[in-house]
Coordinates of N, CA and C in Angstrom, one line a residue:
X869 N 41.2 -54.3 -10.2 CA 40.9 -52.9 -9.9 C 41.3 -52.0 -11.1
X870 N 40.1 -51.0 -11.2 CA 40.7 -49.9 -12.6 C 39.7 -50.1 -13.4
X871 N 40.0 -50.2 -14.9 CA 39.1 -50.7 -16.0 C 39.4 -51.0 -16.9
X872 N 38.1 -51.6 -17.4 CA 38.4 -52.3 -18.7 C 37.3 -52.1 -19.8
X873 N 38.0 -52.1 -20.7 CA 37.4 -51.5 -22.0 C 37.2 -53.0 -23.3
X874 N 35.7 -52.8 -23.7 CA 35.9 -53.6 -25.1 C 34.9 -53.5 -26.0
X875 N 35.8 -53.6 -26.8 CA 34.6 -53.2 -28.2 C 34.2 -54.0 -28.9
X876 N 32.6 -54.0 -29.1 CA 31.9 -54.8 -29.3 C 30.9 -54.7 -30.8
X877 N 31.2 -55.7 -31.9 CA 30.9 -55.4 -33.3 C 29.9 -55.6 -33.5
X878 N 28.5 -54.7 -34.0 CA 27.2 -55.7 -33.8 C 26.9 -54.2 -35.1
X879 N 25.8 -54.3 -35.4 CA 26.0 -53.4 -37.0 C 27.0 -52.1 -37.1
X880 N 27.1 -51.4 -35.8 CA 28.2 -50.5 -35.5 C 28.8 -50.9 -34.5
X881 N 30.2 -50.4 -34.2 CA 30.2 -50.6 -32.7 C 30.3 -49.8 -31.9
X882 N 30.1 -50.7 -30.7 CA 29.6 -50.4 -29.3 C 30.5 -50.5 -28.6
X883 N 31.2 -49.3 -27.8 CA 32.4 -49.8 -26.8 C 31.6 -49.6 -25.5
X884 N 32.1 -50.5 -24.7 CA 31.7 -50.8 -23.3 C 32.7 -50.8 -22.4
X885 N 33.1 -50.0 -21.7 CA 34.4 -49.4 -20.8 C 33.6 -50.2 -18.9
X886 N 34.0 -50.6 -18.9 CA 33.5 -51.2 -17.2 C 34.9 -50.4 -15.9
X887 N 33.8 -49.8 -15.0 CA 34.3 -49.0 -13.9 C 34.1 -49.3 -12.7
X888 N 35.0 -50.1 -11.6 CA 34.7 -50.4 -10.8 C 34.4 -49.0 -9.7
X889 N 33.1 -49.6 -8.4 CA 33.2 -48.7 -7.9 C 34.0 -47.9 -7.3
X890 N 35.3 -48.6 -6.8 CA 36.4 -47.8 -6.4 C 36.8 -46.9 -7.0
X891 N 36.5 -46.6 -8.6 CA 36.8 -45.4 -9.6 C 35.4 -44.5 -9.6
X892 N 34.5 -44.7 -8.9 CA 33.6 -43.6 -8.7 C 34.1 -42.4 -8.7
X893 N 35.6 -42.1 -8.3 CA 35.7 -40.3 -8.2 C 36.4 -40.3 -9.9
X894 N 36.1 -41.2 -10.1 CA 36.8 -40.3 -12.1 C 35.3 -40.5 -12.9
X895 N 34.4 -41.3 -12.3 CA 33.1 -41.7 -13.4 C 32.9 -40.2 -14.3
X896 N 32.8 -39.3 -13.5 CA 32.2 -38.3 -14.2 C 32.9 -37.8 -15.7
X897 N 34.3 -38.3 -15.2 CA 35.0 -38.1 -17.0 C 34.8 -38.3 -18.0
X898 N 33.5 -39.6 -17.9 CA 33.2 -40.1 -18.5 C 31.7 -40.4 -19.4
X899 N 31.0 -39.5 -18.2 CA 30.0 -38.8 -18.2 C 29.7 -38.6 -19.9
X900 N 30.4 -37.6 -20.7 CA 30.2 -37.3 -21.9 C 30.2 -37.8 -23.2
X901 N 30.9 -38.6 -22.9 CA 30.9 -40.2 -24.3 C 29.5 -40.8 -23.7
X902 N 28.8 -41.2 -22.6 CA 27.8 -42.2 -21.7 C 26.6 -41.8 -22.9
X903 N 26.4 -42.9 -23.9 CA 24.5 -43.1 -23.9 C 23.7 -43.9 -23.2
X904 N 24.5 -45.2 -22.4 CA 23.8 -46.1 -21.8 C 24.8 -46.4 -20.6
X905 N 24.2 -46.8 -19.9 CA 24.7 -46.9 -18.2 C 24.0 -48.5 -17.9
X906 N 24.8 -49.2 -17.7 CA 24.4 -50.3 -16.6 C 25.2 -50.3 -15.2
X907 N 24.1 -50.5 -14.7 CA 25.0 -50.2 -13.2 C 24.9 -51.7 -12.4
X908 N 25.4 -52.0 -11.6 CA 25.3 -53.7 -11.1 C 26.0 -53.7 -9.6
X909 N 24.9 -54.3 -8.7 CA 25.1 -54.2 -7.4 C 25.5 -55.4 -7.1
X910 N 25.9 -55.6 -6.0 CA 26.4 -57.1 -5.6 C 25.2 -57.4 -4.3
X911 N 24.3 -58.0 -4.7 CA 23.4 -58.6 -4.0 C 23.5 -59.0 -2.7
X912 N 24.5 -59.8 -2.8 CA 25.0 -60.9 -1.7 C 26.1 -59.9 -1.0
X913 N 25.9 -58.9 -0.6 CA 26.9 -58.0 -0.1 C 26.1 -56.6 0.7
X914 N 25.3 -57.5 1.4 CA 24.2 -56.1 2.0 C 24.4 -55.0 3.1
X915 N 26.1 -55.1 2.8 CA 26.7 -53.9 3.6 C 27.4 -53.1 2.5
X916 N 27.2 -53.2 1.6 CA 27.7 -52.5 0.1 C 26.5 -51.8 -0.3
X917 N 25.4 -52.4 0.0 CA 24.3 -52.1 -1.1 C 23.9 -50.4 -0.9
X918 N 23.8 -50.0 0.7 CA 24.0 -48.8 0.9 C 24.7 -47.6 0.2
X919 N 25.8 -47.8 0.0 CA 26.9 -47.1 -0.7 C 27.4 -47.0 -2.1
X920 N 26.0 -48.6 -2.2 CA 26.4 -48.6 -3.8 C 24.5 -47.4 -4.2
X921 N 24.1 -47.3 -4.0 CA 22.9 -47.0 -3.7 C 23.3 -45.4 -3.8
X922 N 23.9 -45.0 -2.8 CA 24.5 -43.6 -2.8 C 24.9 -43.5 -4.3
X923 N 25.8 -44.8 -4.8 CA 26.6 -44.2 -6.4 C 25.5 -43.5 -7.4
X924 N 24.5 -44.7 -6.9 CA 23.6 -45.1 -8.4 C 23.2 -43.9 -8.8
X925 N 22.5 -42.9 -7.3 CA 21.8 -42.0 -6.9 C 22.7 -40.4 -7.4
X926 N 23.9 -40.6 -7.2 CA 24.7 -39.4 -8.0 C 24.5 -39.7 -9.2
X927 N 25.1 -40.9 -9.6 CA 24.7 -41.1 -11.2 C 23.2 -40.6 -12.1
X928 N 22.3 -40.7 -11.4 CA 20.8 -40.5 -11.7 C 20.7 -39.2 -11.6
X929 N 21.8 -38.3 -11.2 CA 21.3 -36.9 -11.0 C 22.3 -36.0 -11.7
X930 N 23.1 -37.1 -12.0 CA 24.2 -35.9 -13.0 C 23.5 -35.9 -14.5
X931 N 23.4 -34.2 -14.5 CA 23.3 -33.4 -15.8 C 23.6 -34.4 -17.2
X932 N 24.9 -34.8 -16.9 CA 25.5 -34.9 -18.3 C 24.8 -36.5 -18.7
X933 N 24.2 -37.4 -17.5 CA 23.6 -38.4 -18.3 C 22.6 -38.6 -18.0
X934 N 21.6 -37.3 -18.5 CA 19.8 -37.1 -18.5 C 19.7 -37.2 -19.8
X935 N 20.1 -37.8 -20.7 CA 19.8 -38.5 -21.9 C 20.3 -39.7 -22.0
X936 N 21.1 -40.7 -21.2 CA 21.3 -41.5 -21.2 C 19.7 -43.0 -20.7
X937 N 20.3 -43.9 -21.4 CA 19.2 -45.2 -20.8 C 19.8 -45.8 -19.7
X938 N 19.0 -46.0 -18.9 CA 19.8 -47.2 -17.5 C 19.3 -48.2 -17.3
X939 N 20.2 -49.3 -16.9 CA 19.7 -50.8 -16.7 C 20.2 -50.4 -15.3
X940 N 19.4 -51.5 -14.5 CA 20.4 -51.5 -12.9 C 20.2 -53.5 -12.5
X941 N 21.0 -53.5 -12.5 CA 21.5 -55.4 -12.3 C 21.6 -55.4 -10.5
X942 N 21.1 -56.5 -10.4 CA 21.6 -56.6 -9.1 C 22.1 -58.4 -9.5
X943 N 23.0 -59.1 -9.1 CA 23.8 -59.8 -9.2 C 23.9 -60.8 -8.2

């Protein structure tokens, strides 16, 4: 629970900070560093999927990452 951060060397680098959903009420802090978003559902958990659904759906409509790219995983 919480997060984890790692940076990744590839001609520049790339940090990748992972947020579980339980931290949904800080995502938006984060919002401003965000060019890419992958988001990842747990498949096998189809009483989650609702709620993760709800996240994805805030996420998609905040301001600060309408220039962002999105992958969406389902797992």
């Amino acid at each position: 629970v919480g997060t984890d951060l790692t940076d990744i060397v590839v001609p520049r680098r790339v940090t990748v900070r992972e947020l579980g959903g339980c931290m949904g009420p800080i995502w938006p802090s984060y919002y401003g560093s965000c060019r890419c978003l992958l988001f990842m559902m747990d498949a096998a958990n189809p009483t989650q999927l609702s709620a993760s659904c709800v996240q994805l759906l805030g996420l998609l409509s905040a301001e600060e990452l309408a220039g962002a790219s999105v992958l969406i995983l389902f797992n």
